[in-house]
Tab-separated table of C-alpha atoms and ligand atoms in Angstrom:
chain	number	residue	atom	x	y	z
M	166	UNK	CA	45.510	-35.530	74.342
M	167	UNK	CA	45.369	-35.039	78.066
M	168	UNK	CA	42.557	-32.514	78.302
M	169	UNK	CA	42.406	-28.727	78.440
M	170	UNK	CA	45.358	-26.875	79.975
M	171	UNK	CA	44.907	-26.140	83.675
M	172	UNK	CA	47.092	-24.622	86.382
M	173	UNK	CA	50.798	-24.766	85.601
M	174	UNK	CA	50.311	-26.549	82.282
M	175	UNK	CA	48.628	-23.413	80.910
M	176	UNK	CA	52.052	-21.771	80.760
M	177	UNK	CA	53.941	-24.661	79.163
M	178	UNK	CA	54.106	-23.860	75.479
M	179	UNK	CA	56.546	-26.551	74.320
M	180	UNK	CA	58.552	-23.950	72.426
M	181	UNK	CA	60.942	-25.301	69.763
M	182	UNK	CA	63.696	-23.034	68.437
M	183	UNK	CA	64.855	-23.392	64.824
M	184	UNK	CA	61.820	-25.515	64.112
M	185	UNK	CA	60.113	-26.799	61.005
M	186	UNK	CA	56.543	-27.981	60.418
M	187	UNK	CA	55.729	-30.394	57.617
M	188	UNK	CA	52.149	-30.262	56.338
M	189	UNK	CA	50.511	-32.506	53.774
M	190	UNK	CA	46.938	-32.532	52.476
M	191	UNK	CA	45.793	-29.942	54.995
M	192	UNK	CA	47.219	-31.862	57.959
M	193	UNK	CA	50.330	-31.492	60.085
M	194	UNK	CA	52.575	-34.477	59.425
M	195	UNK	CA	55.668	-33.659	61.468
M	196	UNK	CA	57.079	-30.939	63.702
M	197	UNK	CA	60.525	-30.604	65.245
M	198	UNK	CA	63.988	-29.132	64.779
M	199	UNK	CA	64.666	-28.072	61.189
M	200	UNK	CA	67.863	-30.153	61.037
M	201	UNK	CA	65.894	-33.271	62.011
M	202	UNK	CA	63.220	-32.513	59.426
M	203	UNK	CA	65.881	-32.359	56.687
M	204	UNK	CA	67.167	-35.781	57.731
M	205	UNK	CA	63.727	-37.299	57.224
M	206	UNK	CA	64.046	-39.897	54.417
M	207	UNK	CA	60.686	-39.042	52.853
M	208	UNK	CA	61.473	-35.343	52.815
M	209	UNK	CA	64.959	-35.962	51.353
M	210	UNK	CA	63.410	-37.779	48.390
M	211	UNK	CA	60.533	-35.373	47.923
M	212	UNK	CA	62.200	-32.061	48.682
M	213	UNK	CA	61.339	-30.620	45.244
M	214	UNK	CA	57.642	-31.411	45.660
M	215	UNK	CA	57.461	-29.501	48.931
M	216	UNK	CA	56.678	-25.788	49.065
M	217	UNK	CA	59.043	-24.219	51.595
M	218	UNK	CA	57.998	-21.120	53.503
M	219	UNK	CA	60.968	-19.470	55.167
M	220	UNK	CA	59.916	-18.261	58.637
M	221	UNK	CA	63.456	-17.564	59.845
M	222	UNK	CA	63.592	-15.043	62.685
M	223	UNK	CA	59.849	-15.202	63.240
M	224	UNK	CA	57.394	-16.906	65.584
M	225	UNK	CA	55.053	-19.623	64.332
M	226	UNK	CA	52.013	-20.414	66.484
M	227	UNK	CA	48.983	-22.628	66.084
M	228	UNK	CA	46.312	-20.432	64.463
M	229	UNK	CA	44.155	-18.748	67.108
M	230	UNK	CA	40.830	-20.364	67.969
M	231	UNK	CA	38.399	-17.509	68.606
M	232	UNK	CA	35.734	-19.450	70.482
M	233	UNK	CA	33.186	-16.667	71.112
M	234	UNK	CA	32.015	-14.232	68.411
M	235	UNK	CA	28.768	-12.601	67.269
M	236	UNK	CA	29.702	-11.699	63.681
M	237	UNK	CA	26.220	-11.668	62.085
M	238	UNK	CA	25.393	-7.960	62.209
M	239	UNK	CA	25.152	-5.144	59.711
M	240	UNK	CA	26.245	-1.875	61.319
M	241	UNK	CA	28.491	-0.491	64.023
M	242	UNK	CA	26.602	1.017	66.986
M	243	UNK	CA	28.126	4.462	67.010
M	244	UNK	CA	25.273	6.202	68.832
M	245	UNK	CA	25.614	3.719	71.705
M	246	UNK	CA	29.342	4.350	71.697
M	247	UNK	CA	28.914	8.102	72.118
M	248	UNK	CA	26.097	7.726	74.666
M	249	UNK	CA	28.161	5.388	76.809
M	250	UNK	CA	31.133	7.733	76.698
M	251	UNK	CA	28.780	10.478	77.884
M	252	UNK	CA	27.825	8.340	80.875
M	253	UNK	CA	24.733	6.321	79.890
M	254	UNK	CA	24.644	2.757	81.237
M	255	UNK	CA	24.149	-0.448	79.205
M	256	UNK	CA	20.580	-0.626	80.549
M	257	UNK	CA	19.849	3.061	79.828
M	258	UNK	CA	20.997	2.683	76.229
M	259	UNK	CA	18.792	-0.399	75.844
M	260	UNK	CA	15.793	1.382	77.368
M	261	UNK	CA	16.276	4.289	74.958
M	262	UNK	CA	15.764	1.837	72.071
M	263	UNK	CA	19.477	1.644	71.268
M	264	UNK	CA	21.684	-1.290	72.015
M	265	UNK	CA	20.851	-4.711	70.694
M	266	UNK	CA	17.523	-3.495	69.269
M	267	UNK	CA	19.262	-1.625	66.448
M	268	UNK	CA	21.300	-4.728	65.559
M	269	UNK	CA	18.097	-6.799	65.474
M	270	UNK	CA	16.466	-4.344	63.071
M	271	UNK	CA	19.565	-4.395	60.867
M	272	UNK	CA	19.717	-8.187	60.607
M	273	UNK	CA	15.961	-8.571	60.057
M	274	UNK	CA	16.114	-6.144	57.125
M	275	UNK	CA	19.301	-7.555	55.556
M	276	UNK	CA	19.328	-10.191	52.827
M	277	UNK	CA	21.129	-13.468	53.410
M	278	UNK	CA	23.566	-12.533	50.643
M	279	UNK	CA	24.385	-9.207	52.304
M	280	UNK	CA	24.989	-10.934	55.675
M	281	UNK	CA	27.197	-13.510	53.943
M	282	UNK	CA	29.409	-10.780	52.457
M	283	UNK	CA	29.724	-9.051	55.857
M	284	UNK	CA	30.688	-12.362	57.455
M	285	UNK	CA	33.241	-13.183	54.822
M	286	UNK	CA	34.883	-9.789	55.308
M	287	UNK	CA	35.012	-10.431	59.079
M	288	UNK	CA	36.434	-13.966	58.713
M	289	UNK	CA	39.171	-12.683	56.360
M	290	UNK	CA	40.010	-9.883	58.766
M	291	UNK	CA	40.163	-12.367	61.655
M	292	UNK	CA	42.555	-14.526	59.636
M	293	UNK	CA	44.703	-11.465	58.966
M	294	UNK	CA	45.143	-11.259	62.754
M	295	UNK	CA	46.094	-14.939	63.064
M	296	UNK	CA	42.710	-16.577	63.716
M	297	UNK	CA	42.166	-19.803	61.771
M	298	UNK	CA	39.119	-21.175	63.622
M	299	UNK	CA	36.148	-19.093	64.683
M	300	UNK	CA	32.944	-19.834	66.531
M	301	UNK	CA	30.127	-17.755	65.018
M	302	UNK	CA	26.796	-17.163	66.748
M	303	UNK	CA	23.440	-16.089	65.369
M	304	UNK	CA	21.393	-14.016	67.807
M	305	UNK	CA	20.493	-10.681	66.200
M	306	UNK	CA	17.580	-12.103	64.192
M	307	UNK	CA	15.463	-13.438	67.061
M	308	UNK	CA	12.558	-14.482	64.883
M	309	UNK	CA	12.228	-17.766	63.044
M	310	UNK	CA	13.182	-16.534	59.576
M	311	UNK	CA	15.952	-14.175	60.685
M	312	UNK	CA	17.710	-16.704	62.926
M	313	UNK	CA	17.675	-19.277	60.114
M	314	UNK	CA	18.850	-16.615	57.668
M	315	UNK	CA	21.731	-15.716	60.020
M	316	UNK	CA	22.859	-19.337	60.348
M	317	UNK	CA	22.523	-19.914	56.603
M	318	UNK	CA	24.711	-16.859	56.019
M	319	UNK	CA	27.316	-18.314	58.422
M	320	UNK	CA	27.257	-21.574	56.466
M	321	UNK	CA	27.527	-19.783	53.106
M	322	UNK	CA	30.452	-17.630	54.273
M	323	UNK	CA	32.190	-20.625	55.857
M	324	UNK	CA	32.124	-22.443	52.502
M	325	UNK	CA	33.972	-19.552	50.874
M	326	UNK	CA	36.641	-19.180	53.577
M	327	UNK	CA	39.526	-21.640	53.927
M	328	UNK	CA	39.493	-21.418	57.741
M	329	UNK	CA	37.151	-23.333	60.045
M	330	UNK	CA	33.821	-21.986	61.320
M	331	UNK	CA	31.868	-23.520	64.201
M	332	UNK	CA	28.246	-22.288	64.064
M	333	UNK	CA	26.202	-21.606	67.215
M	334	UNK	CA	22.467	-20.944	67.543
M	335	UNK	CA	21.868	-18.078	69.977
M	336	UNK	CA	18.113	-17.644	69.679
M	337	UNK	CA	18.039	-16.952	73.422
M	338	UNK	CA	20.259	-13.844	73.175
M	339	UNK	CA	17.678	-11.351	74.406
M	340	UNK	CA	13.900	-11.125	74.520
M	341	UNK	CA	12.889	-9.568	71.170
M	342	UNK	CA	10.579	-6.500	71.171
M	343	UNK	CA	7.445	-8.439	70.158
M	344	UNK	CA	7.860	-10.650	73.274
M	345	UNK	CA	8.599	-7.799	75.670
M	346	UNK	CA	7.622	-8.805	79.211
M	347	UNK	CA	6.947	-12.391	78.073
M	348	UNK	CA	10.366	-14.002	78.233
M	349	UNK	CA	8.938	-17.417	79.141
M	350	UNK	CA	6.779	-17.443	75.999
M	351	UNK	CA	9.837	-16.530	73.930
M	352	UNK	CA	11.984	-19.268	75.522
M	353	UNK	CA	9.205	-21.772	74.770
M	354	UNK	CA	9.257	-20.600	71.142
M	355	UNK	CA	13.078	-20.878	70.936
M	356	UNK	CA	13.012	-24.394	72.392
M	357	UNK	CA	9.990	-25.872	70.630
M	358	UNK	CA	10.070	-24.132	67.238
M	359	UNK	CA	13.383	-22.536	66.365
M	360	UNK	CA	15.860	-25.009	67.838
M	361	UNK	CA	14.337	-28.130	66.239
M	362	UNK	CA	14.356	-26.346	62.848
M	363	UNK	CA	18.016	-25.350	63.311
M	364	UNK	CA	18.965	-28.895	64.353
M	365	UNK	CA	17.018	-30.509	61.515
M	366	UNK	CA	18.843	-28.364	58.958
M	367	UNK	CA	22.190	-29.009	60.714
M	368	UNK	CA	22.805	-25.255	60.853
M	369	UNK	CA	24.520	-25.228	64.252
M	370	UNK	CA	26.799	-27.382	66.341
M	371	UNK	CA	26.097	-25.500	69.585
M	372	UNK	CA	23.177	-23.908	71.347
M	373	UNK	CA	23.947	-20.791	73.407
M	374	UNK	CA	21.915	-18.665	75.849
M	375	UNK	CA	22.500	-15.319	77.585
M	376	UNK	CA	21.902	-15.929	81.297
M	377	UNK	CA	21.706	-12.472	82.892
M	378	UNK	CA	19.359	-9.961	84.537
M	379	UNK	CA	17.396	-8.391	81.698
M	380	UNK	CA	17.980	-11.443	79.482
M	381	UNK	CA	17.213	-15.010	80.666
M	382	UNK	CA	17.057	-16.469	84.173
M	383	UNK	CA	19.006	-19.503	85.373
M	384	UNK	CA	15.744	-21.458	85.216
M	385	UNK	CA	15.183	-20.425	81.574
M	386	UNK	CA	18.816	-21.233	80.815
M	387	UNK	CA	18.263	-24.785	82.083
M	388	UNK	CA	15.222	-25.039	79.843
M	389	UNK	CA	17.349	-24.033	76.817
M	390	UNK	CA	19.980	-26.613	77.871
M	391	UNK	CA	17.336	-29.352	78.064
M	392	UNK	CA	16.070	-28.452	74.594
M	393	UNK	CA	19.649	-28.550	73.282
M	394	UNK	CA	20.053	-32.047	74.730
M	395	UNK	CA	16.838	-33.179	73.055
M	396	UNK	CA	17.977	-31.708	69.744
M	397	UNK	CA	21.506	-33.137	70.089
M	398	UNK	CA	23.225	-29.762	70.078
M	399	UNK	CA	26.229	-29.225	72.327
M	400	UNK	CA	25.835	-26.436	74.883
M	401	UNK	CA	27.455	-23.179	75.900
M	402	UNK	CA	26.132	-20.151	77.789
M	403	UNK	CA	26.884	-16.519	78.615
M	404	UNK	CA	27.051	-16.447	82.416
M	405	UNK	CA	28.017	-13.892	85.062
M	406	UNK	CA	28.844	-10.894	82.862
M	407	UNK	CA	27.161	-8.406	85.192
M	408	UNK	CA	25.759	-10.517	88.029
M	409	UNK	CA	26.518	-13.847	89.632
M	410	UNK	CA	24.652	-17.028	88.668
M	411	UNK	CA	25.253	-20.283	90.547
M	412	UNK	CA	27.075	-22.687	88.255
M	413	UNK	CA	26.407	-26.099	89.742
M	414	UNK	CA	22.892	-26.546	88.272
M	415	UNK	CA	24.274	-25.587	84.849
M	416	UNK	CA	27.338	-27.843	85.089
M	417	UNK	CA	25.038	-30.857	85.396
M	418	UNK	CA	24.376	-30.419	81.656
M	419	UNK	CA	28.098	-30.663	80.848
M	420	UNK	CA	28.271	-27.492	78.712
M	421	UNK	CA	31.408	-27.146	76.576
M	422	UNK	CA	31.945	-23.633	77.884
M	423	UNK	CA	30.554	-20.969	80.204
M	424	UNK	CA	31.533	-17.534	78.928
M	425	UNK	CA	32.291	-14.091	80.434
M	426	UNK	CA	32.391	-15.271	84.077
M	427	UNK	CA	33.159	-11.808	85.470
M	428	UNK	CA	31.113	-12.585	88.573
M	429	UNK	CA	31.425	-16.140	89.878
M	430	UNK	CA	30.757	-17.544	93.320
M	431	UNK	CA	34.055	-18.854	94.684
M	432	UNK	CA	32.355	-21.935	96.088
M	433	UNK	CA	31.444	-23.015	92.526
M	434	UNK	CA	35.087	-23.177	91.417
M	435	UNK	CA	35.908	-26.736	92.616
M	436	UNK	CA	32.947	-28.142	90.662
M	437	UNK	CA	33.909	-26.083	87.607
M	438	UNK	CA	37.528	-27.255	87.852
M	439	UNK	CA	36.433	-30.892	88.145
M	440	UNK	CA	34.184	-30.589	85.085
M	441	UNK	CA	34.979	-30.724	81.375
M	442	UNK	CA	33.589	-27.194	81.007
M	443	UNK	CA	35.925	-24.397	79.914
M	444	UNK	CA	35.529	-20.842	81.258
M	445	UNK	CA	35.870	-18.549	78.243
M	446	UNK	CA	36.973	-15.064	79.244
M	447	UNK	CA	36.407	-12.087	76.939
M	448	UNK	CA	38.268	-9.030	78.287
M	449	UNK	CA	37.564	-7.020	75.110
M	450	UNK	CA	34.026	-6.480	76.435
M	451	UNK	CA	35.295	-5.190	79.786
M	452	UNK	CA	37.701	-2.872	78.003
M	453	UNK	CA	35.142	-1.495	75.561
M	454	UNK	CA	32.456	-0.985	78.229
M	455	UNK	CA	35.055	0.864	80.294
M	456	UNK	CA	34.684	-1.485	83.250
M	457	UNK	CA	37.289	-1.636	85.969
M	458	UNK	CA	36.272	-5.160	86.985
M	459	UNK	CA	37.707	-8.007	84.881
M	460	UNK	CA	37.259	-11.785	85.243
M	461	UNK	CA	39.497	-13.182	87.963
M	462	UNK	CA	41.753	-15.298	85.747
M	463	UNK	CA	44.355	-15.920	88.472
M	464	UNK	CA	41.695	-17.335	90.785
M	465	UNK	CA	40.443	-19.636	88.001
M	466	UNK	CA	43.969	-20.825	87.173
M	467	UNK	CA	44.807	-21.424	90.841
M	468	UNK	CA	41.599	-23.447	91.261
M	469	UNK	CA	42.438	-25.633	88.247
M	470	UNK	CA	39.693	-24.253	85.999
M	471	UNK	CA	40.398	-24.531	82.253
M	472	UNK	CA	40.205	-21.018	80.787
M	473	UNK	CA	40.099	-19.858	77.169
M	474	UNK	CA	40.329	-16.368	75.696
M	475	UNK	CA	38.116	-15.029	72.919
M	476	UNK	CA	37.295	-11.660	71.351
M	477	UNK	CA	33.473	-11.667	71.853
M	478	UNK	CA	33.452	-9.795	68.513
M	479	UNK	CA	30.105	-7.953	68.439
M	480	UNK	CA	28.853	-4.439	67.604
M	481	UNK	CA	27.612	-3.525	71.097
M	482	UNK	CA	30.214	-4.437	73.669
M	483	UNK	CA	33.340	-5.734	71.904
M	484	UNK	CA	33.862	-4.506	68.351
M	485	UNK	CA	37.229	-6.165	67.865
M	486	UNK	CA	38.226	-9.352	66.085
M	487	UNK	CA	41.864	-8.940	67.079
M	488	UNK	CA	42.912	-11.932	69.204
M	489	UNK	CA	46.359	-10.482	70.055
M	490	UNK	CA	44.528	-7.444	71.502
M	491	UNK	CA	42.330	-9.708	73.683
M	492	UNK	CA	45.534	-11.471	74.773
M	493	UNK	CA	47.221	-8.191	75.637
M	494	UNK	CA	44.219	-7.159	77.762
M	495	UNK	CA	44.372	-10.515	79.538
M	496	UNK	CA	48.025	-9.846	80.379
M	497	UNK	CA	47.624	-6.296	81.609
M	498	UNK	CA	44.173	-6.488	83.246
M	499	UNK	CA	43.882	-10.135	84.264
M	500	UNK	CA	47.557	-10.715	85.100
M	501	UNK	CA	47.926	-13.709	82.834
M	502	UNK	CA	51.432	-14.355	81.538
M	503	UNK	CA	52.227	-14.115	77.803
M	504	UNK	CA	52.621	-17.920	77.715
M	505	UNK	CA	49.261	-18.438	79.429
M	506	UNK	CA	47.391	-16.164	77.027
M	507	UNK	CA	48.788	-18.039	74.027
M	508	UNK	CA	47.616	-21.415	75.378
M	509	UNK	CA	44.238	-19.899	76.304
M	510	UNK	CA	43.846	-18.453	72.780
M	511	UNK	CA	44.777	-21.683	70.998
M	512	UNK	CA	44.503	-25.119	72.608
M	513	UNK	CA	41.991	-24.154	75.304
M	514	UNK	CA	39.859	-22.338	72.710
M	515	UNK	CA	39.804	-25.625	70.805
M	516	UNK	CA	38.705	-27.424	73.987
M	517	UNK	CA	35.963	-24.825	74.475
M	518	UNK	CA	34.649	-25.819	71.040
M	519	UNK	CA	35.257	-29.547	71.598
M	520	UNK	CA	37.561	-29.755	68.585
M	521	UNK	CA	40.903	-30.138	70.369
M	522	UNK	CA	41.497	-33.393	68.495
M	523	UNK	CA	41.867	-31.325	65.285
M	524	UNK	CA	42.736	-27.757	66.356
M	525	UNK	CA	44.702	-25.578	68.729
M	526	UNK	CA	48.236	-26.992	68.684
M	527	UNK	CA	50.987	-27.903	66.222
M	528	UNK	CA	50.899	-31.678	66.489
M	529	UNK	CA	51.064	-34.433	63.871
M	530	UNK	CA	47.571	-35.462	62.781
M	531	UNK	CA	45.964	-32.103	63.509
M	532	UNK	CA	44.744	-29.643	60.874
M	533	UNK	CA	47.444	-27.458	59.319
M	534	UNK	CA	46.381	-24.159	60.933
M	535	UNK	CA	49.377	-21.906	61.562
M	536	UNK	CA	49.992	-18.209	62.098
M	537	UNK	CA	53.380	-16.616	61.439
M	538	UNK	CA	54.250	-13.442	63.349
M	539	UNK	CA	56.929	-10.982	62.378
M	540	UNK	CA	58.433	-10.867	65.872
M	541	UNK	CA	61.493	-12.556	67.367
M	542	UNK	CA	59.896	-13.596	70.658
M	543	UNK	CA	56.338	-14.841	71.328
M	544	UNK	CA	56.016	-12.397	74.221
M	545	UNK	CA	56.034	-9.530	71.732
M	546	UNK	CA	52.607	-10.604	70.443
M	547	UNK	CA	50.660	-9.347	73.502
M	548	UNK	CA	53.342	-6.729	74.278
M	549	UNK	CA	52.868	-4.548	71.161
M	550	UNK	CA	49.212	-3.966	71.966
M	551	UNK	CA	46.797	-2.967	69.221
M	552	UNK	CA	49.344	-3.754	66.501
M	553	UNK	CA	48.994	-6.669	64.132
M	554	UNK	CA	52.196	-8.587	63.521
M	555	UNK	CA	50.610	-11.586	61.802
M	556	UNK	CA	52.436	-11.847	58.514
M	557	UNK	CA	51.154	-15.092	57.091
M	558	UNK	CA	48.599	-17.683	57.997
M	559	UNK	CA	47.979	-21.258	56.913
M	560	UNK	CA	44.301	-22.255	57.039
M	561	UNK	CA	43.683	-26.003	56.696
M	562	UNK	CA	46.903	-26.223	54.700
M	563	UNK	CA	46.220	-23.187	52.494
M	564	UNK	CA	48.793	-20.401	52.820
M	565	UNK	CA	47.483	-16.857	52.689
M	566	UNK	CA	49.292	-13.549	53.011
M	567	UNK	CA	47.352	-10.665	54.653
M	568	UNK	CA	45.372	-8.660	52.107
V	846	ZN	ZN1	28.794	-12.996	73.665
């Protein structure tokens, strides 16, 4: 492992034609040319014990690693959708009591069992589109009981799904209504009450925070980072979706990922490139909000920043769990090549979750997470936009045809 893909290495896929992958006990054991695999002495002796899946004429990729999702919600936000189409801004919808507020009410009222079923449906649908690892955030509960309930639902759904779920505590998503105008008091509550309870119950691997005007300041974000350090949670943050935040103070905490990054100060790029922090770009949100400005992926790549792609699956700004769609948007709107979007959606997503030793590429020793696409050329995956060509997926060694 040489670290996340940067610069030119982002486009080097290591494609093997006429290939075979041998998996055993949920792990990848060997990968190479099919004719070499058949010469393997172990395989020759044990051929009858092996289940063969014929992928002739198709493309086999590492399962996608969707490293940024908000799947714990109950309802689509259709009123917001119509209002935005009619010209209302994100802020206007929020001020009218729409937006995230309606998702908070939904999650607070829902039972843990109901949230678990919703999550399981989403995870299965993600897998149908080729995703085998997903990061799942809380963040629509925003009170003690509802945040814990959200994370418990993630854990319960993860146990019933053969793929891999990485849970994230996003208590600092927005200031909830009962703390309106008192964001500092809410951040104190997140850091001193909620986060220790989450860490004690081992309900999350990461702590996340939404650093933005109308959400939490850079100063408050640093406070959340410090609390995460104290509670031994790894860190990630939403940064620069609508306005620029200076990155250097945040990079001192060595976050695994800074996400969105639509507005970034160019002078922060060398420090970002020199760090172990991945920039996770989520063009589905730009598309759905009808924005003309997208993250400057080419500038990041040229500067040597490690970038990942994710769906940002959520009911307000990116209601899609379709990774190939996010990849297509990255090609057409961010000018990334088809090869680059595949690396960003697999191995760099794994780096963004700090699990690249197990996920994100087809290498011996890694988990057997594969996605088979009914296309002849990998470039067709982002090319046929909005269409799902994933025909079969292997999740931790378990083969599953789309439902
Ligand atoms: Zn997000």
